[in-house]
Short mmCIF file of C-alpha atoms in Angstrom, two decimals:
data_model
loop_
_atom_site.label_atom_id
_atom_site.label_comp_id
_atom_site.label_asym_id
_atom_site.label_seq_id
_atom_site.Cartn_x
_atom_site.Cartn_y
_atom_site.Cartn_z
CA UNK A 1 84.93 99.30 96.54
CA UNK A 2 86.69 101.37 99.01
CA UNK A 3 90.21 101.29 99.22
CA UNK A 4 92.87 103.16 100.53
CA UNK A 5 92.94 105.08 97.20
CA UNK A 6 90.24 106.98 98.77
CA UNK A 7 91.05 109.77 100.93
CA UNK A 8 90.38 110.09 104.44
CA UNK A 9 88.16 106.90 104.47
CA UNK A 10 88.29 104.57 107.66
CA UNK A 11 91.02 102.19 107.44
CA UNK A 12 88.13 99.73 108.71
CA UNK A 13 85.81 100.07 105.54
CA UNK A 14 89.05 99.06 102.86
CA UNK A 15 87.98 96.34 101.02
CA UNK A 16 83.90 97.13 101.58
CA UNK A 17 81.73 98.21 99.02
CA UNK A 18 80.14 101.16 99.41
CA UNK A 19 76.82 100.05 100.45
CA UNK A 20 78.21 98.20 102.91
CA UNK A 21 80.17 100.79 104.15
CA UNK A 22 76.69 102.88 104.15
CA UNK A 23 75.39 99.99 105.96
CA UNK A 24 77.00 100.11 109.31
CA UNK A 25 75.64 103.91 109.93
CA UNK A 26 78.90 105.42 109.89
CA UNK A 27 79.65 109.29 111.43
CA UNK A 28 81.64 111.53 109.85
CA UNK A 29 83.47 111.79 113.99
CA UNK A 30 82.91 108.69 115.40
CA UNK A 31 83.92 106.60 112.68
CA UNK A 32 87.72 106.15 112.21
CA UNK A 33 87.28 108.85 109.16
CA UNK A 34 91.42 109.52 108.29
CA UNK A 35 91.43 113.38 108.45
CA UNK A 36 91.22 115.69 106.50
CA UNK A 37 88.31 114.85 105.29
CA UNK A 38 86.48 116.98 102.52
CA UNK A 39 82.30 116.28 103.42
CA UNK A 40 79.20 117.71 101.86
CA UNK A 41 75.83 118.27 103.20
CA UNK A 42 72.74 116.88 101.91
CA UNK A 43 70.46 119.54 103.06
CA UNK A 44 72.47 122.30 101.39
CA UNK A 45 72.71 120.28 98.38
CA UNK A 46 69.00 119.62 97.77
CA UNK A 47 68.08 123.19 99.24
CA UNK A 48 70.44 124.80 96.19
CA UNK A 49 69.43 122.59 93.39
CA UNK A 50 65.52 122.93 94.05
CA UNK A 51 66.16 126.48 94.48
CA UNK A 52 68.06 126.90 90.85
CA UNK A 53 65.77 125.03 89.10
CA UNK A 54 62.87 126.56 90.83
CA UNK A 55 64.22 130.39 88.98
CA UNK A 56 64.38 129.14 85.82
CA UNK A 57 61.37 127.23 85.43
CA UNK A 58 60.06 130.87 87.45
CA UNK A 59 61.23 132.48 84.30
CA UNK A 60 60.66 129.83 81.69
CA UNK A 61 64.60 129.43 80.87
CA UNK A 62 66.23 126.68 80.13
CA UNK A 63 69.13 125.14 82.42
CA UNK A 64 72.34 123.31 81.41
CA UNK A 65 74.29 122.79 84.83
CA UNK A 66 78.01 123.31 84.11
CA UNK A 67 79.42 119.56 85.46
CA UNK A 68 82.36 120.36 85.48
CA UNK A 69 82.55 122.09 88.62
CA UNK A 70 82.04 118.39 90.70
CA UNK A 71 82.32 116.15 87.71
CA UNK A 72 80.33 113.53 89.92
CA UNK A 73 77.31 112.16 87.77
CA UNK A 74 75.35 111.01 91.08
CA UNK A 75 74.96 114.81 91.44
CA UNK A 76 74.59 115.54 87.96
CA UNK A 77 71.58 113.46 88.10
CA UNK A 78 69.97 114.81 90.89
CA UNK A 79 70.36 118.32 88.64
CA UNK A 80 68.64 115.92 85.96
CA UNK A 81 65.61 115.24 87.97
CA UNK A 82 65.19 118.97 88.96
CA UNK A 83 64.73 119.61 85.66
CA UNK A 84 67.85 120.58 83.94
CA UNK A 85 67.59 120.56 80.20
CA UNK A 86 71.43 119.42 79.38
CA UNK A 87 74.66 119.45 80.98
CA UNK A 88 77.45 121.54 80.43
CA UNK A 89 81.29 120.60 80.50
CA UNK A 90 84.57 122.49 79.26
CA UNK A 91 85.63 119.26 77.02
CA UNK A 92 85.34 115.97 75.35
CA UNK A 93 87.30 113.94 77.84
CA UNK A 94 84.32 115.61 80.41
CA UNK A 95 81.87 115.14 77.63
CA UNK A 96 82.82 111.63 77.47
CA UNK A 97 82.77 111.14 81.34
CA UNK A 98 78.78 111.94 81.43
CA UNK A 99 78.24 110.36 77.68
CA UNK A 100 79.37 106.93 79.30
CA UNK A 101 77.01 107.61 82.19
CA UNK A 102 73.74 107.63 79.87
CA UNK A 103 73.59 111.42 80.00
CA UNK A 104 72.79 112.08 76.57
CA UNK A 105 72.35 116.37 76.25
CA UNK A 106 76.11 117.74 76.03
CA UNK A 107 76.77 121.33 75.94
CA UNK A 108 80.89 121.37 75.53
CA UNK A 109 81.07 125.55 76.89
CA UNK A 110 84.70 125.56 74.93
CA UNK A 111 86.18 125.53 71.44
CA UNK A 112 87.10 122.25 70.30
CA UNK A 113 89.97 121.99 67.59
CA UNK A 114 91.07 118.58 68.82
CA UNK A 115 90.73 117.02 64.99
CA UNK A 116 89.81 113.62 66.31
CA UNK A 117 87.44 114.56 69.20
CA UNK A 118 85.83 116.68 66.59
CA UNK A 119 85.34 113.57 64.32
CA UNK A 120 84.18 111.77 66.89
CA UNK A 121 81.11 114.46 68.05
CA UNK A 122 80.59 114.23 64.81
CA UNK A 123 80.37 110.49 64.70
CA UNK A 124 77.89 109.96 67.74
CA UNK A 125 75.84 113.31 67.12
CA UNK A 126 72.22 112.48 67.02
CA UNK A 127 72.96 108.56 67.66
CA UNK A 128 70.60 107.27 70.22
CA UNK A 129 69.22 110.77 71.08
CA UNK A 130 73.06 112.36 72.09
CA UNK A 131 73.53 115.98 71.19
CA UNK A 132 76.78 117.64 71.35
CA UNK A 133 77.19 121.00 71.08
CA UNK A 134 80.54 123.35 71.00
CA UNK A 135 81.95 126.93 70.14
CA UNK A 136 83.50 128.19 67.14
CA UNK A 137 85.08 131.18 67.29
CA UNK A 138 87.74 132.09 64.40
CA UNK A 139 87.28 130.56 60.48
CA UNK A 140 90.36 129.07 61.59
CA UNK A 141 88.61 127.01 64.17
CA UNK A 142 85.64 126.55 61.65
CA UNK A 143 88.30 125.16 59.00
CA UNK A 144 89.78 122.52 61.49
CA UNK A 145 86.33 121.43 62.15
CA UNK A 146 85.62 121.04 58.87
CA UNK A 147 88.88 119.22 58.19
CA UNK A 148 88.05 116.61 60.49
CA UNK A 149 85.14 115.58 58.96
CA UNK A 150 86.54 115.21 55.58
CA UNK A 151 84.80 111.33 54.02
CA UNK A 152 81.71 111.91 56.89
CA UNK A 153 79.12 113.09 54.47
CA UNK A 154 77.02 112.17 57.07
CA UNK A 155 78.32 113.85 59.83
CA UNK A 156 76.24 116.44 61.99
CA UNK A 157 78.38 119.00 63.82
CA UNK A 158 75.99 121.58 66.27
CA UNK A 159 77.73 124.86 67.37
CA UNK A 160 77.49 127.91 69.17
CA UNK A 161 79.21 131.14 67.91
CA UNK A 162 81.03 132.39 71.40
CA UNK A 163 81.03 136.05 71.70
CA UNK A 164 84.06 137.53 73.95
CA UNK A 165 85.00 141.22 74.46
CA UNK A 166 88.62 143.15 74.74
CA UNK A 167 90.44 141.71 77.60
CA UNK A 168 88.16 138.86 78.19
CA UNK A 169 88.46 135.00 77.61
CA UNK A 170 88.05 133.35 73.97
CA UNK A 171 84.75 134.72 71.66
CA UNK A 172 84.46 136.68 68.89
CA UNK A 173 85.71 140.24 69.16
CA UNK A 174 83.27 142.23 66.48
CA UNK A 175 79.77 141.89 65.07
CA UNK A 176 81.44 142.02 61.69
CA UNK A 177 83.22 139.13 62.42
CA UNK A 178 80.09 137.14 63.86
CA UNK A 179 78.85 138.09 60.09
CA UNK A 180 81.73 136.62 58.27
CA UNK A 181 81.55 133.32 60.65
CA UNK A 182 77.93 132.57 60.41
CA UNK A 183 78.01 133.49 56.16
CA UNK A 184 80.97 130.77 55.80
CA UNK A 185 79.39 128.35 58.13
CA UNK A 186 75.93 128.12 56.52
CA UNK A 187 77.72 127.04 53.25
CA UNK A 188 78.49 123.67 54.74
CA UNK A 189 75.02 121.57 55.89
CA UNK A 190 77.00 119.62 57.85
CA UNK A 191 76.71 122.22 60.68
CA UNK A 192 73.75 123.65 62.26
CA UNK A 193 74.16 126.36 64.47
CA UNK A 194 71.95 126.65 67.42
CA UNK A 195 72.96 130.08 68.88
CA UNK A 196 75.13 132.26 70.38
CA UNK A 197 76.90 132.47 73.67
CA UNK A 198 79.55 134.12 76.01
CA UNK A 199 80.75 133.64 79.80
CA UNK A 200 80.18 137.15 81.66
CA UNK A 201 81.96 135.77 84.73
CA UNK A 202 85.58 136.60 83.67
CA UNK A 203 84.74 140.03 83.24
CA UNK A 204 83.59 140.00 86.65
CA UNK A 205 84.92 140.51 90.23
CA UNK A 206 83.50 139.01 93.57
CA UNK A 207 80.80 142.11 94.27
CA UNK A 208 77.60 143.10 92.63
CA UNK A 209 78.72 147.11 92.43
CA UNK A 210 78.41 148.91 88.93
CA UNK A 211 82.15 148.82 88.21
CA UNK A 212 82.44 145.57 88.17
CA UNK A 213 78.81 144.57 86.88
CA UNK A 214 78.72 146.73 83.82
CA UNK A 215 81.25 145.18 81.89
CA UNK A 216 79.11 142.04 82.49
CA UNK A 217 76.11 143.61 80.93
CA UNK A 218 78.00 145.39 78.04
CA UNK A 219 79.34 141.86 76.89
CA UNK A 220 75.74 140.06 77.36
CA UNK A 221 74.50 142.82 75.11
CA UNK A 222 76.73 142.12 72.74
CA UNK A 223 75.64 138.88 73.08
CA UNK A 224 72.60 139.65 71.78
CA UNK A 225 73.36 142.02 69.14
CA UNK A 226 74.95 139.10 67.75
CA UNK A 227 71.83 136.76 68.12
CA UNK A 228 70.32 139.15 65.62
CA UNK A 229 72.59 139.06 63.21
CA UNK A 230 73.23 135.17 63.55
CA UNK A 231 69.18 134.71 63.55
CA UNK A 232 67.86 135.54 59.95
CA UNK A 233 70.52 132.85 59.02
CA UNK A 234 68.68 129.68 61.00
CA UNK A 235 65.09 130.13 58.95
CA UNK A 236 62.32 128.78 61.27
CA UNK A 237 65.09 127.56 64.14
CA UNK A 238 64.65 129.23 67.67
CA UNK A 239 68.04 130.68 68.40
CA UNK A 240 69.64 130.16 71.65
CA UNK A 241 71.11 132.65 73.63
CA UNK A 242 73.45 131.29 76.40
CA UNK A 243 76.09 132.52 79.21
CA UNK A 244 77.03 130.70 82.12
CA UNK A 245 78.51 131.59 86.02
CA UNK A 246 76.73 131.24 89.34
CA UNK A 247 77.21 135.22 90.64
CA UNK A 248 75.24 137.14 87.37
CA UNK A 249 72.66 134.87 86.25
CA UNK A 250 69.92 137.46 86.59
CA UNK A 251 71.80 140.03 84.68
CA UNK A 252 71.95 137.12 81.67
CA UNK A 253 68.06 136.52 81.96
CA UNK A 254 66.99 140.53 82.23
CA UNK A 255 69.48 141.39 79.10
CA UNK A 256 68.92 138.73 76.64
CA UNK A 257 64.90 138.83 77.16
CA UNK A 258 65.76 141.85 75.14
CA UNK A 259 66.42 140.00 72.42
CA UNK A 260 63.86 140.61 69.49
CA UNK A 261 62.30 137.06 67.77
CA UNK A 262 61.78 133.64 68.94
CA UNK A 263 64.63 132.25 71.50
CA UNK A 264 65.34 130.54 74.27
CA UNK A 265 67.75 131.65 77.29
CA UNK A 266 69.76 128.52 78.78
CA UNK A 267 71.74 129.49 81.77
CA UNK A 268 74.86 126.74 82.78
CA UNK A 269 75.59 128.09 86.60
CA UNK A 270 77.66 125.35 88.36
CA UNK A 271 79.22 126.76 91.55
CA UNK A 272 75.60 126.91 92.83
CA UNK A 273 75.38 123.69 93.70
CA UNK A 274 77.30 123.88 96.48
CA UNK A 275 78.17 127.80 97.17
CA UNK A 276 80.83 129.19 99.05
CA UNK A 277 81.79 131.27 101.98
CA UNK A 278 83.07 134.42 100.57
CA UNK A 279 83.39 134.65 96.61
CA UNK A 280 79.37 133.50 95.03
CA UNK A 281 78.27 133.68 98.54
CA UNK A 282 79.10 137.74 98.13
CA UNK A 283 78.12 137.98 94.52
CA UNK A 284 75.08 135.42 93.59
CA UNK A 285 71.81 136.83 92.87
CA UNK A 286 70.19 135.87 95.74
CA UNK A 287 72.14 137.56 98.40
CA UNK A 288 70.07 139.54 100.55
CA UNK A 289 66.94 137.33 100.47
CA UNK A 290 65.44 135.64 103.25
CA UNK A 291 67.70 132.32 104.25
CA UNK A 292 65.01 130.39 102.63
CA UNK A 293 65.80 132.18 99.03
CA UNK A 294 70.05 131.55 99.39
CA UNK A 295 71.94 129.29 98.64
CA UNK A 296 73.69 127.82 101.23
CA UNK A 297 77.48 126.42 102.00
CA UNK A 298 77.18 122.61 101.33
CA UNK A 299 80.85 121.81 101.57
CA UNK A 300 83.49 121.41 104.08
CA UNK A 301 86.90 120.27 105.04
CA UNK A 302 87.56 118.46 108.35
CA UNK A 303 90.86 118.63 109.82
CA UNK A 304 93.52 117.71 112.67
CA UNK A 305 94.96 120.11 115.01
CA UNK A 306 98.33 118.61 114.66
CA UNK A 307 100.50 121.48 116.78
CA UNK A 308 99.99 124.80 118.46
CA UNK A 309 103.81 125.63 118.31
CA UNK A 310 103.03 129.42 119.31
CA UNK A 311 99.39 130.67 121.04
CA UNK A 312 98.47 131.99 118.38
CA UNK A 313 98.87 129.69 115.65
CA UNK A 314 97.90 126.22 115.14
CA UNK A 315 99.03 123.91 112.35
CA UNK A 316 96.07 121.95 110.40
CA UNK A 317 96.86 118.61 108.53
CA UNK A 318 95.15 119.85 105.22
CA UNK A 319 96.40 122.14 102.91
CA UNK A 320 96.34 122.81 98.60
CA UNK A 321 96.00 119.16 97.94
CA UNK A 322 93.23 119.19 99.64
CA UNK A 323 91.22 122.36 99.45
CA UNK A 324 91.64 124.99 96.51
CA UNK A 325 92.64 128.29 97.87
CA UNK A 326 92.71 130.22 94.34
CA UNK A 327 90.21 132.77 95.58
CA UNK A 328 90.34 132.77 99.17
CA UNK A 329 91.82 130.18 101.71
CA UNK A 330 89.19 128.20 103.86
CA UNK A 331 87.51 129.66 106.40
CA UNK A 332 87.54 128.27 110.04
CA UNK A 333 84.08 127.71 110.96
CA UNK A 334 82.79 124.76 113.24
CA UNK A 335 84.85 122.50 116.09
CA UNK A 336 84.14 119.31 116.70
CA UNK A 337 85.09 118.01 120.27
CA UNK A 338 82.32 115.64 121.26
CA UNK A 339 80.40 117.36 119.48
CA UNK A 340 79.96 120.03 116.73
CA UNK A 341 80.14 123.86 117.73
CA UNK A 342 80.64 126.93 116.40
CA UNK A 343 84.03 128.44 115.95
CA UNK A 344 85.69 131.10 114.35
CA UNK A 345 89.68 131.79 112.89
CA UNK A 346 91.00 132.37 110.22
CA UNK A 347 93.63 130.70 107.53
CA UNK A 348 96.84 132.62 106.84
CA UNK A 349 98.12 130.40 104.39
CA UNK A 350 98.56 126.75 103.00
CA UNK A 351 101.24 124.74 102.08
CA UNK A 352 100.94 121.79 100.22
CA UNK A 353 99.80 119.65 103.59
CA UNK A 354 99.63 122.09 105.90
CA UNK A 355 97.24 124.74 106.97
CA UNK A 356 98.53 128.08 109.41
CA UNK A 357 95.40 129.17 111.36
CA UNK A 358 95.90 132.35 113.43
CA UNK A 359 94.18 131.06 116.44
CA UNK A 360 91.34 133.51 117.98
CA UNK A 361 89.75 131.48 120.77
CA UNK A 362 91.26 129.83 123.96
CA UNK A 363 91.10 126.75 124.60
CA UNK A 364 92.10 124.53 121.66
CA UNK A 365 94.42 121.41 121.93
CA UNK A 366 96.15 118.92 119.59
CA UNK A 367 94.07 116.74 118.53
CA UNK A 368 90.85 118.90 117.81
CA UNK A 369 88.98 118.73 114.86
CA UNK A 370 88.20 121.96 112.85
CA UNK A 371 85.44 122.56 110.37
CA UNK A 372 86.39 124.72 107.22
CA UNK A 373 84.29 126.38 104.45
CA UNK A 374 85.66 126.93 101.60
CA UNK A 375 85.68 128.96 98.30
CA UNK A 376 85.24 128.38 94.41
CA UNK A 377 83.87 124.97 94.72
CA UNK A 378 85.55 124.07 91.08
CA UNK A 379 88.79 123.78 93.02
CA UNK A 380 88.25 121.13 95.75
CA UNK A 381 86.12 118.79 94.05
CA UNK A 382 88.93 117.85 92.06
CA UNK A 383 90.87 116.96 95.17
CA UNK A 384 88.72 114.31 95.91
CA UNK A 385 87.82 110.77 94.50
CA UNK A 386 85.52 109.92 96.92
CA UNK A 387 83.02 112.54 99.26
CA UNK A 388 80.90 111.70 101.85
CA UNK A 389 77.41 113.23 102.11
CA UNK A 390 76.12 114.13 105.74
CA UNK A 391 73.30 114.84 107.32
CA UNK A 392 72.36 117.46 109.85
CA UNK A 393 73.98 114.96 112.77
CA UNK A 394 76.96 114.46 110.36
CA UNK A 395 75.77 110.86 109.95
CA UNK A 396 77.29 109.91 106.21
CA UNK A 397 74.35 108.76 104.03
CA UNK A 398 75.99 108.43 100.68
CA UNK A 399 79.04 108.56 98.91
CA UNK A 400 80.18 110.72 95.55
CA UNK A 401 82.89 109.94 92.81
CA UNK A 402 84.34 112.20 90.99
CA UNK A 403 85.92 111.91 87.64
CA UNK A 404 88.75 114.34 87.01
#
């Protein structure tokens, strides 16, 4: 049911269910939409998952979506029916989100040393087909997961050894200390590890130049170095070898088919699926191919001119609670006034409602309706309980929830 809880819907559709809402045809413009309004586009969307899951089945890899990035299980599932393999998320409370949607693959890209969310993995592990996987890191770690299984003979507990590097995010620092890990958690059966992983995207910057991409590739060949010192210990299991980020995915692929023995690569992009202006738009691996081989912007933010106090700035009605400027601020890109047009500015700065857009082009009034892109995608789906999806003619076919 729509309700005013629901940002920027009309005041017209409170109190109508969705597909009634869907029902009367409405447009994003013509509609009594309450701007700002954050809207995605259906084209994009399919275009970018058919084109991710078209690369990996290319190159026989699995795929494990990160969710997290638009925690909306509508989309999740259209990942599903591409093809993906599992889902990933960055902890139980997201785990649970998607577990209570059916999905039933889990792959938790995080430690977990919450005692009782570990008990619980461990209670619905390999009920009803779910799998749960998570990291371990530190014998520490490995002794609070064992801890909270203490009186569940039974229990089944499937983990990852994360491998990190000197100035980087959480992993293991040394091969010696993948040895000592794996050694002490073979002892217990209750565990089965399934392989190792990392996440090359903190070591990395916004462009694909050597400075900034060979710390990538050091750490996913470390990566692998650890693979075959974890593998011998799994018998006849195929190890997994696993990173996850939306601008280096190729590097991940060309360095852990070095691997030597029987494995499987699973990649967990999630920015992908709907790209960006400036940050993965500069830095995914398919920049420079033909349009048909990108991926393309499928998200936007619609706003109100609400005053042009000086001529060259202009005062939007969004700002951080409604679009994530972490990377870059939104990027002016369309007007709508009658109908949708190019147009180009740019974004100084946000406040908390407000947006400061050093204005370029004559012309504007109060009133106006500008089109932003924006960047990291992670950071404005979580402004939103409610998107609409558009079509070409901005015509709003369906609606997304999110679950933050």
């Amino acid at each position: 049911m729509i309700s005013a809880r629901h940002k920027g819907f009309p005041i017209a559709a409170h109190g109508q269910t969705i597909e009634k809402f869907l029902a009367s045809k409405p447009n994003l413009f013509t509609s009594g939409f309450q701007f700002p309004v954050m809207a995605l586009k259906e084209s994009a969307l399919n275009h970018n998952i058919d084109l991710l899951a078209s690369y990996c089945k290319g190159l026989n890899v699995l795929f494990a979506p990160h969710a997290k990035t638009p925690m909306a299980p509508q989309l999740v599932q259209r990942q599903a029916n591409a093809g993906a393999w599992a889902l990933t998320v960055a902890n139980y409370f997201q785990a649970n989100v998607f577990l209570d949607f059916g999905f039933k693959r889990i792959f938790i890209a995080n430690e977990v040393v919450e005692p009782t969310s570990i008990a619980d993995i461990a209670k619905r592990n390999g009920v009803d087909g779910v799998e749960i996987f998570f990291y371990l890191d530190s014998l520490v770690g490995f002794k609070i997961a064992k801890d909270a299984i203490v009186g569940m003979p039974h229990a089944r507990l499937d983990v990852f050894l994360e491998i990190g590097d000197t100035n980087g995010r959480a992993g293991i620092r040394t091969l010696e200390g993948v040895k000592e890990l794996v050694e002490e958690i073979q002892k217990d059966s209750r565990f089965k590890i399934r392989g190792v992983t990392g996440f090359e995207g903190a070591f990395a910057g916004i462009d694909r130049i050597p400075k900034e991409v060979d710390p990538v590739r050091n750490l996913l060949r470390k990566i692998v170095a650890a693979a075959q010192i974890v593998a011998p210990y799994l018998g006849n299991q195929e190890i997994i070898l696993s990173a996850g980020g939306t601008s280096f995915f190729d590097y991940v692929v060309e360095e852990f088919s070095e691997f030597k023995g029987p494995s499987r690569i699973v990649l967990r992009s999630g920015a992908y699926i709907t790209n960006d202006l400036i940050g993965y738009e500069k830095s995914n691996p398919f920049v420079g191919e033909p349009e048909e081989k990108r991926l393309r912007p499928a998200m936007e933010i619609w706003s109100r001119v609400l005053s042009i106090p000086e001529s060259n700035l202009a005062i939007l009605n969004f700002g951080k609670r409604d679009a994530g400027n972490d990377v870059n601020n939104p990027s002016p890109i369309k007007r709508y006034i009658g109908e949708v047009t190019n147009y180009a500015a740019t974004i100084e700065k946000l406040n908390d409602q407000h947006a400061y857009m050093n204005v370029t082009q004559p012309g504007l009034s109060v009133g106006d309706i500008i089109g932003c892109g924006i960047t990291h995608p992670c950071t404005n789906f979580d402004k939103w309980r409610l998107l609409p999806i558009v079509n070409a003619q901005y015509d709003v076919i369906d609606c997304i929830h999110t679950f933050f």
